[in-house]
Short mmCIF file of C-alpha atoms and ligand atoms in Angstrom, two decimals:
data_model
loop_
_atom_site.label_atom_id
_atom_site.label_comp_id
_atom_site.label_asym_id
_atom_site.label_seq_id
_atom_site.Cartn_x
_atom_site.Cartn_y
_atom_site.Cartn_z
CA MET G 1 4.44 -22.63 -24.07
CA SER G 2 4.85 -26.55 -24.79
CA GLN G 3 2.59 -29.03 -22.78
CA GLY G 4 5.59 -30.43 -20.85
CA ALA G 5 7.10 -26.53 -19.93
CA GLU G 6 3.50 -25.75 -19.18
CA GLU G 7 3.07 -29.10 -16.91
CA SER G 8 6.73 -28.14 -15.50
CA PHE G 9 5.84 -24.26 -14.67
CA LYS G 10 2.24 -25.57 -12.97
CA LYS G 11 4.43 -27.75 -10.91
CA VAL G 12 6.89 -24.93 -9.49
CA ILE G 13 3.65 -23.03 -8.47
CA SER G 14 1.94 -25.72 -6.83
CA HIS G 15 5.16 -26.74 -5.03
CA ALA G 16 5.83 -23.31 -3.94
CA LYS G 17 2.37 -22.97 -2.26
CA GLU G 18 2.12 -26.65 -0.43
CA TYR G 19 5.49 -25.91 0.93
CA GLY G 20 5.03 -22.63 2.36
CA PHE G 21 7.59 -20.73 -0.44
CA VAL G 22 4.76 -18.08 -2.01
CA PHE G 23 1.16 -17.55 -1.72
CA GLN G 24 -1.14 -15.46 -3.71
CA SER G 25 -1.57 -12.07 -1.67
CA SER G 26 -4.70 -11.82 0.01
CA GLU G 27 -6.14 -15.01 -0.82
CA ILE G 28 -8.97 -15.46 1.62
CA TYR G 29 -10.51 -12.50 -0.49
CA ASP G 30 -9.75 -14.05 -3.70
CA GLY G 31 -5.93 -12.87 -4.16
CA LEU G 32 -4.97 -9.59 -5.71
CA SER G 33 -3.85 -9.81 -9.15
CA SER G 34 0.26 -10.12 -9.33
CA VAL G 35 0.88 -9.64 -5.73
CA TYR G 36 2.33 -12.52 -3.85
CA ASP G 37 3.27 -12.88 -0.22
CA TYR G 38 6.32 -15.49 0.93
CA GLY G 39 5.57 -17.62 3.41
CA PRO G 40 7.83 -19.33 5.94
CA ASN G 41 10.53 -21.15 3.81
CA GLY G 42 9.85 -18.28 1.21
CA ALA G 43 11.16 -15.67 3.02
CA LEU G 44 13.99 -17.16 4.44
CA LEU G 45 14.77 -18.48 0.79
CA LYS G 46 14.30 -14.99 -0.25
CA ASN G 47 16.56 -13.53 2.28
CA ASN G 48 19.09 -15.85 1.42
CA ILE G 49 19.49 -14.64 -2.03
CA LYS G 50 19.18 -11.08 -1.33
CA ASN G 51 22.11 -11.86 1.58
CA TYR G 52 24.35 -13.60 -1.53
CA TRP G 53 23.92 -10.61 -3.72
CA TRP G 54 24.46 -7.76 -1.32
CA ARG G 55 27.57 -9.74 -0.10
CA SER G 56 29.23 -10.28 -3.65
CA MET G 57 28.30 -6.58 -4.15
CA VAL G 58 29.00 -4.49 -1.14
CA GLN G 59 31.01 -6.90 1.10
CA LEU G 60 33.46 -8.46 -1.87
CA ASN G 61 33.98 -4.85 -3.62
CA ASP G 62 36.14 -2.60 -1.44
CA ASN G 63 34.64 0.36 -3.97
CA VAL G 64 31.05 -0.43 -3.67
CA VAL G 65 28.86 0.79 -0.52
CA GLY G 66 25.23 0.00 0.17
CA ILE G 67 22.20 2.36 1.11
CA ASP G 68 18.71 2.17 1.99
CA SER G 69 16.77 5.03 0.53
CA ALA G 70 13.15 5.49 1.25
CA ILE G 71 10.13 4.28 -1.08
CA PHE G 72 8.58 7.73 -1.13
CA MET G 73 10.60 10.52 -2.64
CA HIS G 74 10.08 14.22 -4.20
CA PRO G 75 7.53 14.18 -6.66
CA ASP G 76 10.17 16.34 -8.79
CA VAL G 77 12.35 13.10 -8.93
CA TRP G 78 10.01 11.39 -11.34
CA ARG G 79 9.99 14.36 -13.90
CA ALA G 80 13.86 14.70 -13.97
CA SER G 81 13.95 10.76 -14.26
CA GLY G 82 11.82 11.23 -17.23
CA HIS G 83 9.59 8.18 -15.81
CA ILE G 84 6.33 10.44 -15.69
CA ASP G 85 6.61 11.44 -19.51
CA ALA G 86 8.39 8.11 -20.62
CA PHE G 87 7.80 5.26 -18.31
CA ASN G 88 5.03 3.97 -20.20
CA ASP G 89 3.97 0.47 -22.08
CA PRO G 90 2.35 0.16 -25.40
CA LEU G 91 -1.09 -1.08 -24.78
CA ILE G 92 -3.56 -2.88 -27.36
CA ASP G 93 -6.82 -4.99 -27.32
CA ASN G 94 -8.19 -7.31 -29.37
CA LYS G 95 -11.69 -6.65 -30.29
CA ASP G 96 -12.99 -10.14 -30.22
CA SER G 97 -11.55 -11.21 -27.06
CA LYS G 98 -11.63 -7.89 -25.18
CA LYS G 99 -8.30 -9.08 -23.87
CA ARG G 100 -5.45 -6.12 -23.19
CA TYR G 101 -2.02 -6.75 -24.14
CA ARG G 102 1.60 -5.03 -24.38
CA ALA G 103 2.08 -5.02 -27.72
CA ASP G 104 5.83 -5.34 -27.36
CA VAL G 105 5.14 -8.69 -25.74
CA LEU G 106 2.91 -9.84 -28.35
CA VAL G 107 5.46 -8.89 -31.25
CA GLU G 108 8.57 -10.43 -29.15
CA ASP G 109 6.78 -13.33 -28.26
CA TYR G 110 6.00 -13.98 -32.17
CA ALA G 111 9.80 -13.58 -33.18
CA GLU G 112 10.66 -16.01 -30.22
CA LYS G 113 8.30 -18.40 -31.90
CA LEU G 114 10.47 -18.08 -35.20
CA PHE G 115 13.72 -18.19 -33.24
CA GLN G 116 12.50 -21.34 -31.79
CA LYS G 117 11.30 -22.96 -35.55
CA ALA G 118 15.17 -22.14 -36.63
CA GLU G 119 16.52 -24.04 -33.43
CA LYS G 120 14.02 -26.89 -34.32
CA GLU G 121 15.27 -26.95 -38.13
CA ILE G 122 19.06 -27.10 -36.40
CA LYS G 123 17.69 -30.16 -33.78
CA LYS G 124 16.19 -32.02 -36.76
CA ALA G 125 19.02 -31.94 -38.88
CA ALA G 126 21.47 -32.74 -35.89
CA LEU G 127 19.52 -36.23 -35.90
CA ARG G 128 19.52 -36.45 -39.46
CA PHE G 129 23.31 -36.01 -39.99
CA GLY G 130 24.68 -37.79 -36.78
CA ASP G 131 28.21 -37.08 -34.81
CA SER G 132 29.41 -35.10 -37.94
CA PHE G 133 26.92 -32.40 -37.77
CA ASP G 134 28.33 -28.87 -37.79
CA SER G 135 25.24 -26.74 -36.07
CA GLU G 136 27.17 -23.63 -36.23
CA LEU G 137 27.51 -23.84 -39.90
CA TYR G 138 24.45 -25.31 -40.84
CA ARG G 139 22.89 -22.17 -38.83
CA LYS G 140 24.68 -19.79 -41.23
CA THR G 141 24.17 -21.30 -44.14
CA ASN G 142 20.69 -23.03 -44.39
CA THR G 143 18.37 -21.29 -46.04
CA ARG G 144 15.21 -22.12 -43.86
CA VAL G 145 16.54 -21.07 -40.61
CA LEU G 146 18.16 -18.17 -42.45
CA GLU G 147 14.73 -17.06 -43.35
CA TYR G 148 13.41 -17.40 -39.84
CA GLU G 149 16.15 -15.64 -38.18
CA LYS G 150 15.86 -12.90 -40.70
CA LYS G 151 12.19 -12.24 -40.40
CA ALA G 152 12.43 -12.75 -36.45
CA LYS G 153 15.11 -9.60 -36.41
CA THR G 154 13.46 -7.84 -39.26
CA ILE G 155 10.08 -7.76 -37.02
CA LEU G 156 12.03 -6.85 -34.01
CA SER G 157 14.05 -4.02 -35.43
CA ARG G 158 10.91 -2.72 -37.33
CA PHE G 159 8.84 -2.55 -33.73
CA SER G 160 11.65 -1.47 -31.74
CA LYS G 161 11.94 1.89 -34.53
CA ALA G 162 8.22 2.55 -34.50
CA LEU G 163 8.42 2.92 -30.73
CA SER G 164 11.51 4.68 -30.57
CA ASN G 165 9.77 7.43 -32.48
CA ASN G 166 6.69 6.99 -30.81
CA ASN G 167 4.66 6.13 -33.96
CA LEU G 168 2.16 3.90 -32.75
CA SER G 169 0.32 3.50 -35.97
CA GLU G 170 3.54 1.91 -37.14
CA ALA G 171 3.88 -0.29 -34.05
CA ARG G 172 0.10 -1.34 -34.52
CA GLN G 173 1.27 -2.02 -38.40
CA VAL G 174 3.45 -5.15 -37.39
CA ILE G 175 0.91 -6.61 -35.45
CA ILE G 176 -1.15 -6.65 -38.50
CA ASP G 177 1.44 -7.22 -41.25
CA GLU G 178 2.49 -10.40 -39.50
CA LYS G 179 -1.04 -11.20 -38.44
CA ILE G 180 -0.34 -11.86 -35.14
CA LYS G 181 -3.19 -13.30 -33.50
CA CYS G 182 -4.86 -12.98 -29.95
CA PRO G 183 -3.88 -16.20 -28.35
CA VAL G 184 -7.51 -16.46 -26.92
CA SER G 185 -9.56 -15.20 -29.57
CA GLY G 186 -7.61 -16.28 -32.43
CA SER G 187 -8.17 -13.23 -34.01
CA SER G 188 -6.03 -10.37 -35.61
CA ASN G 189 -8.71 -7.93 -34.64
CA TRP G 190 -6.98 -5.08 -32.95
CA THR G 191 -7.41 -1.65 -31.45
CA ASP G 192 -4.95 0.93 -31.85
CA VAL G 193 -1.92 0.97 -29.50
CA ARG G 194 -1.83 3.61 -26.84
CA GLN G 195 0.75 4.39 -24.13
CA PHE G 196 0.35 3.51 -20.47
CA ASN G 197 1.94 5.05 -17.42
CA LEU G 198 3.19 2.57 -15.14
CA MET G 199 3.28 4.74 -11.93
CA PHE G 200 1.06 3.98 -8.98
CA GLY G 201 0.13 7.61 -7.37
CA THR G 202 -0.61 8.23 -4.04
CA LYS G 203 -0.93 10.93 -1.77
CA ILE G 204 1.12 12.31 1.40
CA GLY G 205 -0.65 14.51 4.16
CA SER G 206 -3.89 15.31 4.90
CA VAL G 207 -6.42 17.38 2.56
CA ALA G 208 -6.47 20.52 5.14
CA GLU G 209 -2.69 20.93 4.72
CA GLY G 210 -2.52 20.32 1.13
CA ALA G 211 -2.13 16.99 0.22
CA ASN G 212 0.85 16.46 -2.10
CA ASP G 213 0.60 14.06 -5.15
CA LEU G 214 3.44 11.04 -4.98
CA PHE G 215 4.57 8.14 -6.95
CA LEU G 216 5.22 4.78 -5.21
CA ARG G 217 8.48 4.30 -6.54
CA PRO G 218 9.25 2.50 -10.17
CA GLU G 219 12.76 1.67 -9.76
CA THR G 220 15.12 2.11 -6.64
CA ALA G 221 17.69 3.65 -8.58
CA GLN G 222 16.72 6.73 -8.43
CA GLY G 223 17.02 6.76 -4.52
CA ILE G 224 20.86 6.13 -5.20
CA PHE G 225 21.17 8.89 -7.65
CA VAL G 226 19.36 11.82 -5.36
CA ASN G 227 21.93 10.50 -2.58
CA PHE G 228 24.73 10.44 -4.97
CA LEU G 229 26.32 13.58 -3.35
CA ASN G 230 25.62 12.51 0.25
CA VAL G 231 27.43 8.88 -0.20
CA PHE G 232 30.47 10.45 -2.18
CA LYS G 233 31.00 12.93 0.48
CA THR G 234 30.39 10.93 3.51
CA SER G 235 32.12 7.13 2.58
CA ARG G 236 35.44 8.55 1.15
CA MET G 237 34.94 6.49 -2.11
CA LYS G 238 36.41 7.84 -5.22
CA ILE G 239 35.17 7.42 -8.57
CA PRO G 240 34.86 4.53 -9.99
CA PHE G 241 32.74 3.68 -7.10
CA GLY G 242 29.16 1.95 -6.96
CA ILE G 243 26.00 2.14 -4.70
CA ALA G 244 23.83 -0.86 -3.88
CA GLN G 245 20.27 -1.50 -2.46
CA VAL G 246 17.59 -3.60 -2.30
CA GLY G 247 14.42 -2.79 -1.99
CA LYS G 248 10.46 -2.55 -2.56
CA ALA G 249 9.18 -1.22 -6.27
CA PHE G 250 5.88 -0.76 -7.91
CA ARG G 251 4.59 -0.86 -11.39
CA ASN G 252 1.04 -0.89 -12.60
CA GLU G 253 1.90 -4.00 -14.97
CA ILE G 254 -1.60 -4.42 -16.90
CA VAL G 255 -0.47 -7.70 -18.65
CA ALA G 256 0.98 -8.88 -15.49
CA ARG G 257 1.34 -12.75 -15.31
CA GLN G 258 3.58 -15.51 -14.89
CA PHE G 259 3.22 -15.72 -11.55
CA ILE G 260 6.15 -13.99 -9.79
CA PHE G 261 7.70 -13.17 -12.83
CA ARG G 262 5.65 -10.03 -13.41
CA MET G 263 4.52 -8.22 -10.21
CA ARG G 264 3.07 -5.01 -9.42
CA GLU G 265 4.91 -4.93 -6.28
CA PHE G 266 8.40 -6.16 -6.36
CA GLU G 267 11.80 -6.20 -5.06
CA GLN G 268 14.78 -4.82 -6.71
CA MET G 269 18.83 -5.10 -6.04
CA GLU G 270 20.46 -2.45 -7.98
CA MET G 271 23.49 -1.18 -7.91
CA GLN G 272 24.77 2.42 -9.83
CA PHE G 273 28.38 2.29 -10.41
CA PHE G 274 29.75 5.61 -11.10
CA ILE G 275 33.10 6.39 -13.51
CA MET G 276 34.65 8.65 -15.59
CA PRO G 277 32.82 9.94 -18.89
CA GLY G 278 34.59 7.74 -21.70
CA SER G 279 34.94 4.75 -19.99
CA GLU G 280 31.12 3.46 -20.48
CA MET G 281 32.06 0.84 -22.89
CA LYS G 282 34.86 -0.55 -20.59
CA TRP G 283 33.02 -1.14 -16.97
CA PHE G 284 29.38 -2.07 -19.06
CA ASP G 285 31.37 -5.15 -20.65
CA HIS G 286 33.44 -5.76 -17.17
CA TRP G 287 29.68 -5.77 -14.97
CA LYS G 288 27.97 -8.02 -17.83
CA LYS G 289 30.95 -10.12 -17.31
CA VAL G 290 30.98 -9.76 -13.10
CA ARG G 291 26.83 -10.14 -13.41
CA MET G 292 27.01 -13.82 -15.48
CA ASN G 293 29.43 -14.84 -13.03
CA TRP G 294 27.72 -14.44 -10.52
CA HIS G 295 24.42 -16.04 -12.06
CA GLU G 296 26.92 -19.30 -13.11
CA SER G 297 28.94 -19.20 -9.20
CA LEU G 298 25.45 -21.05 -8.33
CA GLY G 299 26.29 -23.80 -10.14
CA PHE G 300 23.41 -23.85 -12.38
CA ASN G 301 22.92 -25.39 -16.18
CA PRO G 302 24.91 -22.91 -18.23
CA LYS G 303 22.78 -23.31 -21.10
CA ASN G 304 20.21 -21.65 -18.96
CA TYR G 305 21.64 -18.32 -19.54
CA ARG G 306 22.48 -16.29 -22.36
CA TYR G 307 22.87 -12.95 -22.67
CA HIS G 308 20.30 -10.28 -25.15
CA ASN G 309 21.41 -7.02 -26.69
CA HIS G 310 18.40 -4.37 -26.27
CA GLU G 311 17.57 -2.97 -29.69
CA LYS G 312 15.32 -0.55 -28.65
CA LEU G 313 16.99 1.71 -25.32
CA ALA G 314 15.18 3.12 -22.51
CA HIS G 315 15.09 6.68 -22.54
CA TYR G 316 18.00 6.87 -20.28
CA ALA G 317 20.80 4.57 -22.16
CA ASP G 318 23.16 4.63 -24.54
CA ALA G 319 23.38 0.45 -24.37
CA ALA G 320 21.94 -2.15 -22.54
CA ALA G 321 22.03 -5.74 -22.54
CA ASP G 322 19.52 -8.24 -20.03
CA ILE G 323 21.21 -11.76 -18.74
CA GLU G 324 18.20 -13.79 -19.67
CA TYR G 325 17.09 -17.18 -17.71
CA ASN G 326 15.53 -20.20 -19.67
CA PHE G 327 12.19 -20.25 -17.53
CA PRO G 328 9.96 -22.62 -18.08
CA PHE G 329 7.88 -20.58 -20.48
CA GLY G 330 11.24 -19.52 -22.25
CA PHE G 331 14.21 -16.90 -22.36
CA LYS G 332 13.30 -13.57 -20.49
CA GLU G 333 14.58 -10.87 -18.49
CA LEU G 334 16.49 -11.79 -15.25
CA GLU G 335 18.78 -9.14 -14.87
CA GLY G 336 19.70 -5.99 -16.92
CA ILE G 337 22.75 -4.30 -16.80
CA HIS G 338 22.62 -0.67 -18.51
CA SER G 339 24.94 1.83 -19.41
CA ARG G 340 22.96 4.89 -18.49
CA THR G 341 25.12 7.92 -19.12
CA ASP G 342 25.30 10.87 -17.05
CA PHE G 343 21.43 11.71 -18.04
CA ASP G 344 20.37 10.63 -14.37
CA LEU G 345 22.63 12.85 -12.68
CA LYS G 346 22.42 15.77 -14.93
CA GLN G 347 18.64 15.93 -15.19
CA HIS G 348 18.61 15.72 -10.76
CA SER G 349 21.01 18.78 -11.17
CA GLN G 350 18.83 20.70 -13.47
CA HIS G 351 15.49 19.96 -11.52
CA SER G 352 17.14 20.27 -7.83
CA GLY G 353 19.56 23.30 -8.88
CA LYS G 354 22.14 21.15 -6.57
CA LYS G 355 25.25 20.55 -8.57
CA LEU G 356 25.63 16.55 -8.56
CA GLN G 357 29.75 16.52 -9.90
CA VAL G 358 33.12 15.68 -8.82
CA PHE G 359 36.36 17.29 -8.79
CA ASP G 360 38.87 15.14 -11.15
CA PRO G 361 42.86 16.57 -9.99
CA VAL G 362 43.85 15.34 -13.18
CA SER G 363 42.00 17.86 -15.41
CA ASN G 364 41.26 19.98 -12.67
CA GLU G 365 37.76 20.05 -13.54
CA ASN G 366 34.49 19.16 -12.03
CA PHE G 367 32.61 17.03 -14.16
CA THR G 368 29.13 14.93 -14.12
CA PRO G 369 30.17 10.98 -13.76
CA SER G 370 28.45 8.51 -16.16
CA VAL G 371 26.98 5.49 -14.68
CA ILE G 372 26.37 1.95 -15.10
CA GLU G 373 23.86 -0.19 -13.68
CA THR G 374 23.13 -3.42 -12.83
CA SER G 375 19.21 -4.03 -11.86
CA ILE G 376 18.23 -7.58 -11.28
CA GLY G 377 14.49 -8.76 -9.79
CA LEU G 378 14.84 -10.50 -6.40
CA ASP G 379 11.39 -12.24 -7.32
CA ARG G 380 12.55 -13.28 -10.59
CA MET G 381 15.54 -14.87 -9.49
CA PHE G 382 13.66 -16.74 -6.90
CA LEU G 383 11.19 -17.89 -9.35
CA SER G 384 14.74 -18.85 -11.56
CA VAL G 385 16.25 -20.77 -8.68
CA LEU G 386 12.98 -22.48 -7.90
CA SER G 387 12.61 -23.69 -11.03
CA GLU G 388 16.12 -24.61 -11.76
CA CYS G 389 16.03 -26.84 -8.82
CA LEU G 390 12.65 -28.41 -8.27
CA LYS G 391 13.39 -32.24 -9.67
CA GLU G 392 11.79 -35.10 -9.77
CA GLU G 393 13.66 -38.17 -9.14
CA THR G 394 13.11 -42.05 -9.65
CA LEU G 395 14.52 -43.90 -7.07
CA LYS G 396 16.26 -47.44 -7.56
CA ASP G 397 12.93 -48.98 -5.59
CA GLY G 398 10.68 -47.02 -8.34
CA THR G 399 9.49 -44.74 -6.23
CA LEU G 400 9.31 -41.01 -7.18
CA ARG G 401 10.83 -38.03 -4.98
CA THR G 402 10.77 -34.50 -5.34
CA VAL G 403 13.62 -32.78 -4.22
CA LEU G 404 14.93 -29.13 -4.19
CA GLN G 405 17.92 -28.97 -5.35
CA LEU G 406 19.08 -25.40 -3.86
CA PRO G 407 22.46 -24.57 -3.30
CA HIS G 408 23.25 -25.43 0.11
CA SER G 409 24.23 -21.92 1.27
CA LEU G 410 20.43 -20.59 0.09
CA ALA G 411 18.37 -23.22 1.30
CA PRO G 412 15.87 -21.84 3.58
CA ASN G 413 16.83 -24.17 6.50
CA GLN G 414 20.12 -25.22 7.19
CA ALA G 415 19.52 -28.76 9.15
CA ALA G 416 16.62 -30.35 10.08
CA ILE G 417 17.01 -32.10 13.50
CA LEU G 418 14.71 -34.95 13.77
CA PRO G 419 13.93 -37.69 16.72
CA LEU G 420 13.41 -41.38 15.07
CA LEU G 421 10.62 -41.88 17.73
CA LYS G 422 8.35 -39.35 19.46
CA LYS G 423 9.20 -41.45 22.86
CA ASP G 424 12.26 -42.79 24.80
CA LYS G 425 13.37 -39.53 25.42
CA LEU G 426 14.75 -39.22 21.75
CA PRO G 427 12.64 -35.51 21.64
CA GLU G 428 13.98 -34.34 24.47
CA CYS G 429 17.96 -35.39 23.31
CA ALA G 430 17.28 -34.08 20.13
CA LYS G 431 15.55 -30.37 21.03
CA LYS G 432 19.28 -30.23 23.51
CA ILE G 433 21.03 -30.57 20.30
CA TYR G 434 18.55 -28.01 18.50
CA ASP G 435 18.94 -25.95 21.59
CA GLN G 436 22.64 -25.79 21.41
CA LEU G 437 22.39 -25.23 17.25
CA LYS G 438 20.06 -22.72 17.09
CA PHE G 439 22.32 -19.69 18.03
CA ASN G 440 24.48 -20.29 14.88
CA PHE G 441 22.23 -21.92 12.37
CA GLN G 442 18.97 -21.72 10.66
CA LEU G 443 17.16 -25.29 11.80
CA ILE G 444 13.91 -27.04 11.74
CA PHE G 445 12.69 -29.47 14.69
CA ASP G 446 10.41 -32.05 13.51
CA GLU G 447 8.96 -34.86 15.46
CA LYS G 448 5.87 -35.69 13.62
CA ASP G 449 5.56 -38.87 11.03
CA ALA G 450 7.34 -41.56 10.05
CA ILE G 451 11.14 -40.59 9.81
CA GLY G 452 11.25 -41.27 6.12
CA LYS G 453 7.93 -39.10 5.48
CA ARG G 454 10.11 -36.68 7.32
CA TYR G 455 12.96 -37.06 4.95
CA ARG G 456 10.69 -36.32 2.15
CA ARG G 457 9.19 -33.15 3.07
CA GLN G 458 13.05 -31.61 3.95
CA ASP G 459 14.14 -32.38 0.69
CA ALA G 460 11.08 -30.92 -1.01
CA ILE G 461 12.04 -27.49 1.11
CA GLY G 462 15.61 -27.90 0.08
CA THR G 463 17.17 -28.78 3.73
CA PRO G 464 20.92 -30.04 2.90
CA ILE G 465 21.12 -31.94 5.95
CA CYS G 466 18.96 -34.02 8.39
CA ILE G 467 20.34 -34.81 11.72
CA THR G 468 18.42 -38.16 13.23
CA VAL G 469 18.58 -38.79 17.28
CA ASP G 470 18.34 -42.49 17.91
CA HIS G 471 18.62 -44.78 20.68
CA GLN G 472 21.99 -45.15 19.74
CA SER G 473 22.56 -41.42 20.59
CA LEU G 474 21.52 -41.98 23.91
CA ILE G 475 24.15 -44.18 24.34
CA ASP G 476 27.13 -42.90 22.69
CA ASN G 477 26.44 -38.92 21.51
CA THR G 478 26.21 -40.08 17.98
CA VAL G 479 23.69 -39.03 15.47
CA THR G 480 23.06 -39.98 11.67
CA VAL G 481 23.57 -36.97 9.50
CA ARG G 482 21.90 -37.22 5.78
CA ASP G 483 22.79 -36.09 2.74
CA ARG G 484 19.73 -34.18 0.74
CA ASP G 485 21.05 -35.06 -2.87
CA SER G 486 22.88 -38.24 -2.40
CA MET G 487 20.62 -39.67 0.57
CA GLY G 488 23.41 -41.10 1.99
CA GLN G 489 23.69 -41.69 5.82
CA ASN G 490 26.96 -41.22 8.36
CA ARG G 491 26.93 -41.49 12.05
CA VAL G 492 29.01 -38.69 13.49
CA GLU G 493 30.01 -36.94 16.87
CA ILE G 494 27.19 -34.55 18.23
CA LYS G 495 30.15 -32.30 18.93
CA ASP G 496 31.33 -32.27 15.23
CA LEU G 497 27.69 -31.06 14.14
CA SER G 498 28.38 -27.45 14.56
CA ASN G 499 31.57 -27.72 11.77
CA ILE G 500 29.64 -30.23 9.49
CA ILE G 501 26.37 -27.81 9.31
CA LYS G 502 29.09 -24.65 8.90
CA ASN G 503 31.12 -26.33 6.24
CA THR G 504 27.90 -27.81 4.07
CA THR G 505 25.86 -24.22 3.95
CA SER G 506 28.43 -21.58 4.33
CA VAL G 507 27.80 -18.96 1.89
CA GLU G 508 31.80 -18.51 1.77
CA ALA G 509 32.19 -21.29 -0.74
CA LEU G 510 29.90 -19.70 -3.21
CA LEU G 511 31.23 -15.97 -2.73
CA LYS G 512 34.56 -17.59 -3.29
CA LYS G 513 33.44 -18.50 -6.77
CA VAL G 514 32.23 -14.81 -8.01
N1 LIG J 1 16.68 0.72 -12.80
C1 LIG J 1 16.44 0.19 -14.07
C2 LIG J 1 15.38 -1.11 -14.27
O1 LIG J 1 14.74 -0.98 -13.39
P1 LIG J 1 14.26 -2.32 -15.37
O2 LIG J 1 14.80 -3.32 -16.41
O3 LIG J 1 12.82 -2.24 -15.81
O4 LIG J 1 15.48 -1.51 -15.37
C3 LIG J 1 15.38 -4.04 -13.63
O5 LIG J 1 14.25 -3.94 -14.35
C4 LIG J 1 14.92 -5.41 -13.07
O6 LIG J 1 14.00 -5.65 -12.19
C5 LIG J 1 14.41 -6.59 -14.48
O7 LIG J 1 15.21 -7.17 -15.08
C6 LIG J 1 13.43 -7.76 -13.60
O8 LIG J 1 14.51 -9.02 -13.14
C7 LIG J 1 12.79 -6.57 -12.63
N2 LIG J 1 11.48 -6.41 -12.85
C8 LIG J 1 11.35 -5.73 -13.35
N3 LIG J 1 9.67 -5.47 -13.37
C9 LIG J 1 9.12 -6.05 -12.60
C10 LIG J 1 8.17 -6.78 -12.27
N4 LIG J 1 6.92 -6.07 -13.02
N5 LIG J 1 7.97 -7.86 -11.74
C11 LIG J 1 8.84 -8.51 -11.28
N6 LIG J 1 10.30 -7.85 -11.49
C12 LIG J 1 10.46 -7.15 -12.00
#
């Protein structure tokens, strides 16, 4: 990570803590690694992101329904899904630093550096040649750029082939041949690569009754697959249709890092779309576009998103692409779109002995639907939103302002009600307004400190509107409304506030862009 990127990432993390968005779990006991809690503003922001996703999926699509399945599932689910045998990470240790790494992450980071070197060459040339520079032509013809890109792609594909063939010594050899070094010790003194299963085990029932071994679900998707027939029979859906859900997932990430990017307990927002076999690529492309659109609807910099098509496929997929976001530490997976074929339904049919099929009136036959999955990490989405929206502005008077420029409808609080002074009946008037509006809006009431300081605090937590009650309010029932982004202020009538907040912060405008 460059020094600038590291600085901006540190700012995101300290801002998240200082303003009650994210805390380390069990902090007073020195914390639990890679587990985090969401504070008052974090919980509100997270709920708003979740709500935006849910409404985009379930409310906007008449062929998608939502469920909420349990975290505990029958242990055979994980045998059928392949997670017991194949849900592994390849790990490698550096003998000098004694640090443990995911071998795939080491190789991907190394390849990413080569891609970045190619980008640097292109940027340098653009500066040299000025306006007439054709970057795409340069990318296709410059030998140094071509060499960097070719090398990166060759390494990735060699490594991915080694893993697909479960050839762990070849996977290690890639790291040795490329002289990939441990970021801590700087040496290439590596152990063998070993596979490590990521599922957390637990038990259900007392020992006397004969306890059963269970797993904490590593993805929410299996709760959808095992309920496929229940939902199909009860919701009057027909193929193609989708089942969506939001819920916790657990993975024993050995090399957990990067704040809430890679956690051991996290939340997923997943949707399985059940389709006719043979239409996989049509729906795969469809959902790739729809999901990218959803991200773009937030109005963030489009250059911070890109697709990454997978070379190495999960055990259940025949095609997969990530939507990557340019986090402060570089482009990384934010969401996965997977063509899961009929793998899961067939596996569950086999292991449960229940036929998970539907009837096709055209061919007069039963068939097992194929599945396109969209799967996004809620916490990763949260991190991308914080990283994108946290801005530092230098104002005209030279002072610095920290502002969280969240899309208005995602902001933790829709408006802040602020009496100008804590006297002269201004707090009472402000409280009355708060009490009228609180039934429809998430509000903050704050009467402490000077008004300028309070505005800055609301800017820092992304509140789109500040409503200030002053002496004039007592005379003519008007207040000032301050806009977070322009800092402009307008005098408006108290009776119009409800409409103003609604128009500024309603999620409708966002949903219409999806
Ligand atoms: N059902 C498919 C599935 O689980 P995945 O690519 O392993 O696919 C989907 O995970 C999404 O879940 C990822 O794109 C990421 O956003 C999120 N995710 C996965 N592991 C995570 C972790 N350890 N911490 C936070 N988010 C994670």
